PDB file of C-alpha atoms and ligand atoms in Angstrom:
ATOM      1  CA  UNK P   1      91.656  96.834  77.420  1.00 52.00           C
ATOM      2  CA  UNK P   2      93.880  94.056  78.375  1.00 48.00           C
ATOM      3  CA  UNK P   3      95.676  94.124  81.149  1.00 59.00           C
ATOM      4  CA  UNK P   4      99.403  93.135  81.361  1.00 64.00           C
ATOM      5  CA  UNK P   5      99.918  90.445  84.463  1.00 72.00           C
ATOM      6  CA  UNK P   6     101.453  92.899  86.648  1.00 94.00           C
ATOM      7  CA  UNK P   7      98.053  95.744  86.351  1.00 97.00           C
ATOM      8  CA  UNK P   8      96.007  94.418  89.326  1.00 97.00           C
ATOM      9  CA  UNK P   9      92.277  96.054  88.723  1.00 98.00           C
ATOM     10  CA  UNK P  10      90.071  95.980  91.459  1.00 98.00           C
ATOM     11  CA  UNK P  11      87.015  93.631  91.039  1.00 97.00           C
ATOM     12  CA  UNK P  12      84.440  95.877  89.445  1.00 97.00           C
ATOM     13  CA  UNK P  13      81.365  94.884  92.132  1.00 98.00           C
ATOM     14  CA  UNK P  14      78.205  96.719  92.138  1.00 98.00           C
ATOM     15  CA  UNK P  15      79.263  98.711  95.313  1.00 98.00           C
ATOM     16  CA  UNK P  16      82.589  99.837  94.031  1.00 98.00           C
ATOM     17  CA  UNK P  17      80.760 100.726  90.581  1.00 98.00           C
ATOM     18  CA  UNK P  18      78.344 103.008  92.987  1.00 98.00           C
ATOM     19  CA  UNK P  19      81.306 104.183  94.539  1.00 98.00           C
ATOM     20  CA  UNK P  20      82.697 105.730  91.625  1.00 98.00           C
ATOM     21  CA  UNK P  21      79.500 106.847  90.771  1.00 98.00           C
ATOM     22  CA  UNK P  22      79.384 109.422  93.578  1.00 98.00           C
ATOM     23  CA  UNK P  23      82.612 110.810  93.379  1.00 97.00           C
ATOM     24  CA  UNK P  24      82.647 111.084  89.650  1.00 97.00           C
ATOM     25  CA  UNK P  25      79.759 112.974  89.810  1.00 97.00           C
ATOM     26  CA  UNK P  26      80.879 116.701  89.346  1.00 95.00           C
ATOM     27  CA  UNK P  27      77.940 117.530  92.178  1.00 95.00           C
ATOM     28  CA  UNK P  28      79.483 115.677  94.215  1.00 96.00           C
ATOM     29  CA  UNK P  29      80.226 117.601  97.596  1.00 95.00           C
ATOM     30  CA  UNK P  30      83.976 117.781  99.300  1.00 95.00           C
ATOM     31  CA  UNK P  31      83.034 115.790 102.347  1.00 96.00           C
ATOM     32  CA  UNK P  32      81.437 113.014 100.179  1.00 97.00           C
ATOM     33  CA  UNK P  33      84.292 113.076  98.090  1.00 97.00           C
ATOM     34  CA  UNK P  34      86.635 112.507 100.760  1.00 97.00           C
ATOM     35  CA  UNK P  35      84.606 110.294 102.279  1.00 97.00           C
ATOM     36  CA  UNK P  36      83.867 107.802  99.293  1.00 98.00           C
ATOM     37  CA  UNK P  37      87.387 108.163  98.026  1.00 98.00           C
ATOM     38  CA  UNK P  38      88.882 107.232 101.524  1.00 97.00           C
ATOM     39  CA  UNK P  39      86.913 103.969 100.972  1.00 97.00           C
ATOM     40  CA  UNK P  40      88.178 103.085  97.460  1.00 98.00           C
ATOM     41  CA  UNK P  41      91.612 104.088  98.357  1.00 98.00           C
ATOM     42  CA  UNK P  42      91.443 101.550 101.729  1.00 97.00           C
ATOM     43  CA  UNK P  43      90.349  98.572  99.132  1.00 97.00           C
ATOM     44  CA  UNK P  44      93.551  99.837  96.858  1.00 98.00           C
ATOM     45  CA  UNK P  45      95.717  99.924  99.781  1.00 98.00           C
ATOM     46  CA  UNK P  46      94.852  95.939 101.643  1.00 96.00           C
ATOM     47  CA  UNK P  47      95.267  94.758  97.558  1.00 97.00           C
ATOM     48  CA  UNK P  48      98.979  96.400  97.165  1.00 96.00           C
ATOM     49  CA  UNK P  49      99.998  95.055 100.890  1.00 95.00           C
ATOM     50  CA  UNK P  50      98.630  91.322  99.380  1.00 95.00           C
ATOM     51  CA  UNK P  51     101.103  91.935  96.656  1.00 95.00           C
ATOM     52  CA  UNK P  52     103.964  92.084  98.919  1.00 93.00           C
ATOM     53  CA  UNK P  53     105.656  88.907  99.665  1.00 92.00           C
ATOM     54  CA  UNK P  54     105.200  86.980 102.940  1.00 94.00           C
ATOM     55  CA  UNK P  55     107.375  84.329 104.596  1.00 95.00           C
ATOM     56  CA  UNK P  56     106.032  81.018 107.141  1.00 97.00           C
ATOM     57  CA  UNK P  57     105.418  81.887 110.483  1.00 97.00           C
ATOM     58  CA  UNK P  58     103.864  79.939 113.530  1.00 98.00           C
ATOM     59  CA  UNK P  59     102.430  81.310 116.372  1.00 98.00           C
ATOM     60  CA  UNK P  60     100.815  79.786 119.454  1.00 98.00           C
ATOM     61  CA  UNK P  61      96.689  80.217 119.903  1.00 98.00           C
ATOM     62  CA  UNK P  62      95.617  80.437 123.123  1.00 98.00           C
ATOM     63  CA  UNK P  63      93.887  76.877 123.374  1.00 98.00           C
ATOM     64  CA  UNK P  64      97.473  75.750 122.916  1.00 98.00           C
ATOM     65  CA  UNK P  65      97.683  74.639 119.107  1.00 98.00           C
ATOM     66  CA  UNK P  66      99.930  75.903 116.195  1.00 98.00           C
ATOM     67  CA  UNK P  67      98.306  78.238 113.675  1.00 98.00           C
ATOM     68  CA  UNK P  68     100.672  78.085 110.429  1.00 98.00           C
ATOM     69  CA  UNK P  69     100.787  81.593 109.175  1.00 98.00           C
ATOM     70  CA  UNK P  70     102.664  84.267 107.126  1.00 97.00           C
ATOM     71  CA  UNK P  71     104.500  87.758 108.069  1.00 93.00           C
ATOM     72  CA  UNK P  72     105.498  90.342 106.143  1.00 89.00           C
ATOM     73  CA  UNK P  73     108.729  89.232 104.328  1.00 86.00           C
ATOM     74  CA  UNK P  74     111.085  92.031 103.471  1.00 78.00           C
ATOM     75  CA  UNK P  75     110.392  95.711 104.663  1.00 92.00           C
ATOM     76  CA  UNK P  76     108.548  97.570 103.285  1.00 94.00           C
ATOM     77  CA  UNK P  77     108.206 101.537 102.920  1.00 96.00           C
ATOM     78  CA  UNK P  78     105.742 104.073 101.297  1.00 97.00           C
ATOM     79  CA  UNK P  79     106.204 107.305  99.222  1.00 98.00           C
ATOM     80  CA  UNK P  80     103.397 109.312  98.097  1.00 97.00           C
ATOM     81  CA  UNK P  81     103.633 111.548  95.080  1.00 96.00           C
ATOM     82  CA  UNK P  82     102.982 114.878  96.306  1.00 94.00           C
ATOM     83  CA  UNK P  83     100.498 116.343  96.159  1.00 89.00           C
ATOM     84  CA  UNK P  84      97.814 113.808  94.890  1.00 91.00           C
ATOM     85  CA  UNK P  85      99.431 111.385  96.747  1.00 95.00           C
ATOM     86  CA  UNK P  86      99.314 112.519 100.118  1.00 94.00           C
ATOM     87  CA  UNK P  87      95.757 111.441 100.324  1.00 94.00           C
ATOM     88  CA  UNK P  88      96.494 107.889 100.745  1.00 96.00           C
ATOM     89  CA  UNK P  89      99.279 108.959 103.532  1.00 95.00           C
ATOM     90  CA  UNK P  90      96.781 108.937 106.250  1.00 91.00           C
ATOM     91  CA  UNK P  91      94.598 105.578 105.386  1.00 94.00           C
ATOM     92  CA  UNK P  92      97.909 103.794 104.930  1.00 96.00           C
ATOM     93  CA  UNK P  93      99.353 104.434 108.371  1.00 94.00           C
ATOM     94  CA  UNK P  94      95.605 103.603 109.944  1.00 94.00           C
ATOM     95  CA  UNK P  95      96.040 100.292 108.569  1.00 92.00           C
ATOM     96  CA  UNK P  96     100.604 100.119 109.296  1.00 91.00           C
ATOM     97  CA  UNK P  97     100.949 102.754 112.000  1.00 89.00           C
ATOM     98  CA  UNK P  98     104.972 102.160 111.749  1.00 89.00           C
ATOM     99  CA  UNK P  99     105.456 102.421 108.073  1.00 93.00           C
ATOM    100  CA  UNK P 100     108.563 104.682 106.860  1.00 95.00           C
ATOM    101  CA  UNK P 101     107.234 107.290 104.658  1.00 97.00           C
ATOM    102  CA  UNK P 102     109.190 108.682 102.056  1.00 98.00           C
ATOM    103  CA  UNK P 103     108.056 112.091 100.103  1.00 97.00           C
ATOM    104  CA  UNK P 104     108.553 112.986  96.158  1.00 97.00           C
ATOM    105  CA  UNK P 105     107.227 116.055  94.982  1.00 96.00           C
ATOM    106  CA  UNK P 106     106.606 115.945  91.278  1.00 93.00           C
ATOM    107  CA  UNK P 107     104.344 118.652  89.686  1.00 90.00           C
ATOM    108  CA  UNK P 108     103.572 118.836  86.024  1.00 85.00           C
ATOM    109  CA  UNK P 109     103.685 122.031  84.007  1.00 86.00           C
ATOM    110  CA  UNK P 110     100.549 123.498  83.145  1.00 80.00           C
ATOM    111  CA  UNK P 111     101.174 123.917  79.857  1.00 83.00           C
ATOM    112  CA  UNK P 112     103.483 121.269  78.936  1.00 84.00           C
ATOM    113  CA  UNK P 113     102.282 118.320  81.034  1.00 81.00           C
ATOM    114  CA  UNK P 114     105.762 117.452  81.076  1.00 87.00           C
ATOM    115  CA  UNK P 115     106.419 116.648  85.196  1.00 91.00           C
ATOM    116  CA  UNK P 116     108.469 118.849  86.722  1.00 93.00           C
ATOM    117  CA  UNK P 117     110.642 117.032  89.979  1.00 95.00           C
ATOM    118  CA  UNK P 118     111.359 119.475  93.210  1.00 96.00           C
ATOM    119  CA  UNK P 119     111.902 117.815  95.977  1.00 96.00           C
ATOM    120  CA  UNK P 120     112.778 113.635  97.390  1.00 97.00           C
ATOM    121  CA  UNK P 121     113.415 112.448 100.415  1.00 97.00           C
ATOM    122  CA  UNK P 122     113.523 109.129 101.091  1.00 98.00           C
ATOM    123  CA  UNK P 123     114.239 106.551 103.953  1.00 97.00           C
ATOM    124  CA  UNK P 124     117.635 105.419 104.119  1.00 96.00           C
ATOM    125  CA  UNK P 125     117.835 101.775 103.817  1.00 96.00           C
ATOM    126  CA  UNK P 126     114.962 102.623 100.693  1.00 97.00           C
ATOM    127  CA  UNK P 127     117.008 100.464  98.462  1.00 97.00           C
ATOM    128  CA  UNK P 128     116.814  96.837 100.931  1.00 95.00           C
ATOM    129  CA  UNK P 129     112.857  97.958 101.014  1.00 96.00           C
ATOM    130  CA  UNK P 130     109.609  96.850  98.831  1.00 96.00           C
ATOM    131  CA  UNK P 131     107.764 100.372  98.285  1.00 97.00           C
ATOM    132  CA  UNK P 132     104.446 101.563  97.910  1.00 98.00           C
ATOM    133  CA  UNK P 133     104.376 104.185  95.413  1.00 98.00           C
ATOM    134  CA  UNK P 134     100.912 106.087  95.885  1.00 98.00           C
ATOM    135  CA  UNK P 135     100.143 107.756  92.958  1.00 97.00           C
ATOM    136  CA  UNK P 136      96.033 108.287  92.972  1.00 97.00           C
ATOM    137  CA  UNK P 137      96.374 109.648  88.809  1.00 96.00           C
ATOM    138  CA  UNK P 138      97.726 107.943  86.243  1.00 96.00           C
ATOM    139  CA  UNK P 139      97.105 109.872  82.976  1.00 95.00           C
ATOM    140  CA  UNK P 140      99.780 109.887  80.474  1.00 94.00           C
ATOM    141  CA  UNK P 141     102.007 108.093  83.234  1.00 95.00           C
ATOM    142  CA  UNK P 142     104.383 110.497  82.945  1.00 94.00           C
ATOM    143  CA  UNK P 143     104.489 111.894  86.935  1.00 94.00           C
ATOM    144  CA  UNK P 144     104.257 108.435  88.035  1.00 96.00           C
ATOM    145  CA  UNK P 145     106.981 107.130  85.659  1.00 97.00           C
ATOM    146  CA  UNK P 146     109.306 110.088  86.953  1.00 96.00           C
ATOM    147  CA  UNK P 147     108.801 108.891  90.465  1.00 97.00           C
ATOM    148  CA  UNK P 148     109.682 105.776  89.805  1.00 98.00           C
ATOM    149  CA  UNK P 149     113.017 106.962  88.106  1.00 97.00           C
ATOM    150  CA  UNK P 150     114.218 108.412  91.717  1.00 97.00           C
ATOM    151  CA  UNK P 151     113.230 105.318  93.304  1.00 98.00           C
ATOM    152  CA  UNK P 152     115.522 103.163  90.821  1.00 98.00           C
ATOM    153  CA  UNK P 153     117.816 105.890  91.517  1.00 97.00           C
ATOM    154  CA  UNK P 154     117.923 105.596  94.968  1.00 98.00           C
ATOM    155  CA  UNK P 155     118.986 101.756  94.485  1.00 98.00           C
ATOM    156  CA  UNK P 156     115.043 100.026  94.864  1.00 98.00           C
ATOM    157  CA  UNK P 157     114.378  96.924  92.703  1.00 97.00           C
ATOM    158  CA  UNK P 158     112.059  97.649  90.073  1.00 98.00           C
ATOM    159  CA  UNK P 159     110.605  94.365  90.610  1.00 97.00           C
ATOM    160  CA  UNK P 160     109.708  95.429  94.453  1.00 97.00           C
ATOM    161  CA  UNK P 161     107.542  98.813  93.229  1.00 98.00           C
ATOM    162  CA  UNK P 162     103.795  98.642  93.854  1.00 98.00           C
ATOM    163  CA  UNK P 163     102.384 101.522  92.527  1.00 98.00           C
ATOM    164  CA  UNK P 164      99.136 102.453  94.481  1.00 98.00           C
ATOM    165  CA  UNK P 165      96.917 103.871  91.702  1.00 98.00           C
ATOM    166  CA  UNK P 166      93.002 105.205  92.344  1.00 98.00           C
ATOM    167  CA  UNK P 167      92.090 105.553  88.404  1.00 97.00           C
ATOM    168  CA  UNK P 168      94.758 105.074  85.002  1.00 98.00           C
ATOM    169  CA  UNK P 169      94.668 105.346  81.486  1.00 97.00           C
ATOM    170  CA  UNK P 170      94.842 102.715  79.245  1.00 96.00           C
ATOM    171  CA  UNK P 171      97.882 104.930  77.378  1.00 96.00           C
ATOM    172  CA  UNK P 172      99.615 105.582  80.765  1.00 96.00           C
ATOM    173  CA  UNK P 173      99.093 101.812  81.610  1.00 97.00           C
ATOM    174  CA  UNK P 174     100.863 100.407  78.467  1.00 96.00           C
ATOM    175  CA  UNK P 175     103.627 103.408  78.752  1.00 96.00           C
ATOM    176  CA  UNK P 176     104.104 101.963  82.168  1.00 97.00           C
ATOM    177  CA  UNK P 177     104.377  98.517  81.002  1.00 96.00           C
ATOM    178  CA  UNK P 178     106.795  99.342  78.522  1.00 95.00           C
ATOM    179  CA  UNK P 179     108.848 101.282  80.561  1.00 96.00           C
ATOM    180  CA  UNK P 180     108.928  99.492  83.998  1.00 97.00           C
ATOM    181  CA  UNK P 181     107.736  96.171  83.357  1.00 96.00           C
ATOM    182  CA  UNK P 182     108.555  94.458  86.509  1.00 97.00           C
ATOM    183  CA  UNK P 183     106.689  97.311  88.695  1.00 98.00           C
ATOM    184  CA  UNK P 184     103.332  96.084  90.032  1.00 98.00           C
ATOM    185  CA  UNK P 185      99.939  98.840  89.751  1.00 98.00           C
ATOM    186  CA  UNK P 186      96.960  98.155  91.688  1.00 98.00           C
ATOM    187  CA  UNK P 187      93.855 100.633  90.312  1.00 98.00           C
ATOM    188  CA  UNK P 188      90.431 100.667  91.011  1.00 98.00           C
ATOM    189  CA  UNK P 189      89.432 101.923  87.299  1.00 98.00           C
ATOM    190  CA  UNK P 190      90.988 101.442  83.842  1.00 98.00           C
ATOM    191  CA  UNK P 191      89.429 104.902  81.996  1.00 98.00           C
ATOM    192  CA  UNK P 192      88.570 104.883  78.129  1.00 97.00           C
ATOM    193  CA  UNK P 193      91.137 107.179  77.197  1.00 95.00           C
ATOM    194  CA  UNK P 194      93.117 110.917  77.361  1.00 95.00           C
ATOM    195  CA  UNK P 195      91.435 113.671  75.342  1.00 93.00           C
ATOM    196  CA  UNK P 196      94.164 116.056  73.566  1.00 90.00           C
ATOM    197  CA  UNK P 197      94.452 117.925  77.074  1.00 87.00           C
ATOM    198  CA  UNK P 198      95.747 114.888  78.282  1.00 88.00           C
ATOM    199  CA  UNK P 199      92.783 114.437  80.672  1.00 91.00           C
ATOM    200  CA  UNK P 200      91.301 110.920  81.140  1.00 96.00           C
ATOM    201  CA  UNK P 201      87.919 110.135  79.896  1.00 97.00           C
ATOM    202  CA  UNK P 202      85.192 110.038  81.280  1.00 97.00           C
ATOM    203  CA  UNK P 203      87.709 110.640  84.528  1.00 96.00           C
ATOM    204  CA  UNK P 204      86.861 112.043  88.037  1.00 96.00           C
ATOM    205  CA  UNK P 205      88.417 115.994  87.855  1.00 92.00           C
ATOM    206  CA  UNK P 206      91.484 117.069  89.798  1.00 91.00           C
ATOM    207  CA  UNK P 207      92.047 114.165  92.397  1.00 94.00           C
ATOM    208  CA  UNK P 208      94.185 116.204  94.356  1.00 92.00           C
ATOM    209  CA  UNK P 209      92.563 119.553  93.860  1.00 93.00           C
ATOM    210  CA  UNK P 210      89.008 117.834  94.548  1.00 95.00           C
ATOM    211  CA  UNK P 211      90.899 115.711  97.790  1.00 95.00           C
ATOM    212  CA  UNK P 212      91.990 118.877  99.561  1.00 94.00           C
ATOM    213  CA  UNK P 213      89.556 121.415  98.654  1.00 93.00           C
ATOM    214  CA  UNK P 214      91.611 123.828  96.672  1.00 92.00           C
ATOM    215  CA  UNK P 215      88.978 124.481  94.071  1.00 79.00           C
ATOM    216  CA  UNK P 216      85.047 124.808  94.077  1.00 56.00           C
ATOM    217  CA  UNK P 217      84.727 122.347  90.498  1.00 52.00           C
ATOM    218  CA  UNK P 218      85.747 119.254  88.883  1.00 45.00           C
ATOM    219  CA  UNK P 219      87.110 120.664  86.687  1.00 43.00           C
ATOM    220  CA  UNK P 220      88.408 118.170  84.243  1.00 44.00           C
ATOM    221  CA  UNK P 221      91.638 116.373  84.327  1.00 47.00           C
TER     222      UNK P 221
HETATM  223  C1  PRP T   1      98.363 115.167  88.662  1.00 73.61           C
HETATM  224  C2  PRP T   1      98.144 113.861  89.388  1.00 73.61           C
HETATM  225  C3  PRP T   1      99.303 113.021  88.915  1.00 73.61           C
HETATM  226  C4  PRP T   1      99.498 113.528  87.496  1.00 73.61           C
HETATM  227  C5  PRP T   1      98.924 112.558  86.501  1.00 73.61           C
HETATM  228  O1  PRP T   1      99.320 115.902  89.330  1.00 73.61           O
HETATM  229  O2  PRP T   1      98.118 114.017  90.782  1.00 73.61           O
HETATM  230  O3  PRP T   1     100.461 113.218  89.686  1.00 73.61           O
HETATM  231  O4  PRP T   1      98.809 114.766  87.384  1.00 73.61           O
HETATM  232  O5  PRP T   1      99.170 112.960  85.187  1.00 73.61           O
HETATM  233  P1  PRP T   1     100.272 112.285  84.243  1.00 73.61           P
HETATM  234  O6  PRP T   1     100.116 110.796  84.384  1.00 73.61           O
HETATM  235  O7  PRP T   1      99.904 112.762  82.866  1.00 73.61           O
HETATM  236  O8  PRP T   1     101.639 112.762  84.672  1.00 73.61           O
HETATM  237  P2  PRP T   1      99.482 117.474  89.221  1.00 73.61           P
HETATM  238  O9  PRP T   1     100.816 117.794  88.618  1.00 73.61           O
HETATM  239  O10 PRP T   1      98.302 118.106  88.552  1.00 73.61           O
HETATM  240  O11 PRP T   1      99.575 117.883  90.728  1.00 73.61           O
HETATM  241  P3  PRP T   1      98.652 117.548  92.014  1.00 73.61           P
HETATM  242  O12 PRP T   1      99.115 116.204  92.510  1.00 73.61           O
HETATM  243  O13 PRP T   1      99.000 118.656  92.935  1.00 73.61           O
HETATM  244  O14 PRP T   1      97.226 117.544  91.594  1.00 73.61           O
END
């Protein structure tokens, strides 16, 4: 697939190929999963803050010289998509302790698909802020695209959304770009395609379901 300039794929290397090769592995155990995830999901994370923009700044070394360098521009805040979501929460504030964390709670219906929202909350000042939507699925786009709705809604630039995004469709990518063109997606696979159960192919299971242990399988999503 082609990518639109604002889908920002990982560089497919050897090790993050292997990577993805253990945890889409339907053997693959809990702690291994968590563990090899936790790794992809750090490489996601350092390529979504490089996205953000950064402003001059000069500091001092200690043999007494200038070193011209950068700082964070604008502020910048993250909200994870409960529930899938919530396992970027902790690698995220390893690497920014600080960060304001914001919380959306989108679930789809079982039957349907269709997302379902139940619950926002959201830093104040969201709307001055660049954000960090994590969002580890991106299937038909539709949970993802609904979170982005109560950013916009809460007054944040569509053009200062990066969403955070372990594996995506190449439907929910172009739905995306359709929708939200100015939003930025960093993802560490593009999959072939959804089945009819709206399940990507070949895909990696439940993210969240296979993240927190609340089933024994992989089973497909
Ligand atoms: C999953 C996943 C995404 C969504 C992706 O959430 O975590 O949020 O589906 O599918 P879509 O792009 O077609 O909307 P789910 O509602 O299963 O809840 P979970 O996060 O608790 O797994």
């Amino acid at each position: 697939m082609t990518t639109g300039h604002n889908v920002h794929l990982l560089p497919q290397t050897d090790q993050l190929r292997a990577i993805h090769t253990i945890i889409r592995d339907k053997q693959c155990s809990r702690e291994d999963f968590v563990f090899y995830a936790r790794r992809v999901i750090r490489l996601l994370l350092e390529h979504g803050l490089d996205l953000l923009p950064f402003t001059k700044k000069e500091v001092t070394t200690p043999v007494g010289a200038t070193y011209h360098g950068l700082e964070f521009a604008a502020g910048i805040c993250a909200v994870p998509v409960i529930r899938a979501g919530e396992a970027m929460e902790s690698e995220l504030r390893d690497i920014h302790p600080g960060i304001r964390i914001g919380k959306i709670l989108i679930q789809r219906d079982k039957r349907t698909k269709l997302p379902h929202l139940y619950y926002k909350h959201l830093p104040d000042d969201i709307a001055e802020r660049h954000v960090l939507l994590l969002e580890p699925m991106l299937a038909t786009a539709g949970s993802a695209l609904a979170a982005v709705d109560v950013l916009i809604e809460a007054g944040v630039r569509e053009d200062h959304i990066v969403m955070v995004n372990f594996l995506s469709s190449p439907e929910g990518l172009r739905r995306a770009a359709v929708e939200r063109p100015r939003m930025k997606i960093v993802t560490s696979a593009i999959e072939d395609r959804l089945n009819e159960h709206a399940f990507m192919i070949p895909g990696i299971g439940d993210f969240g379901d296979r993240f927190f242990g609340t089933t024994d399988s992989g089973a497909e999503k």
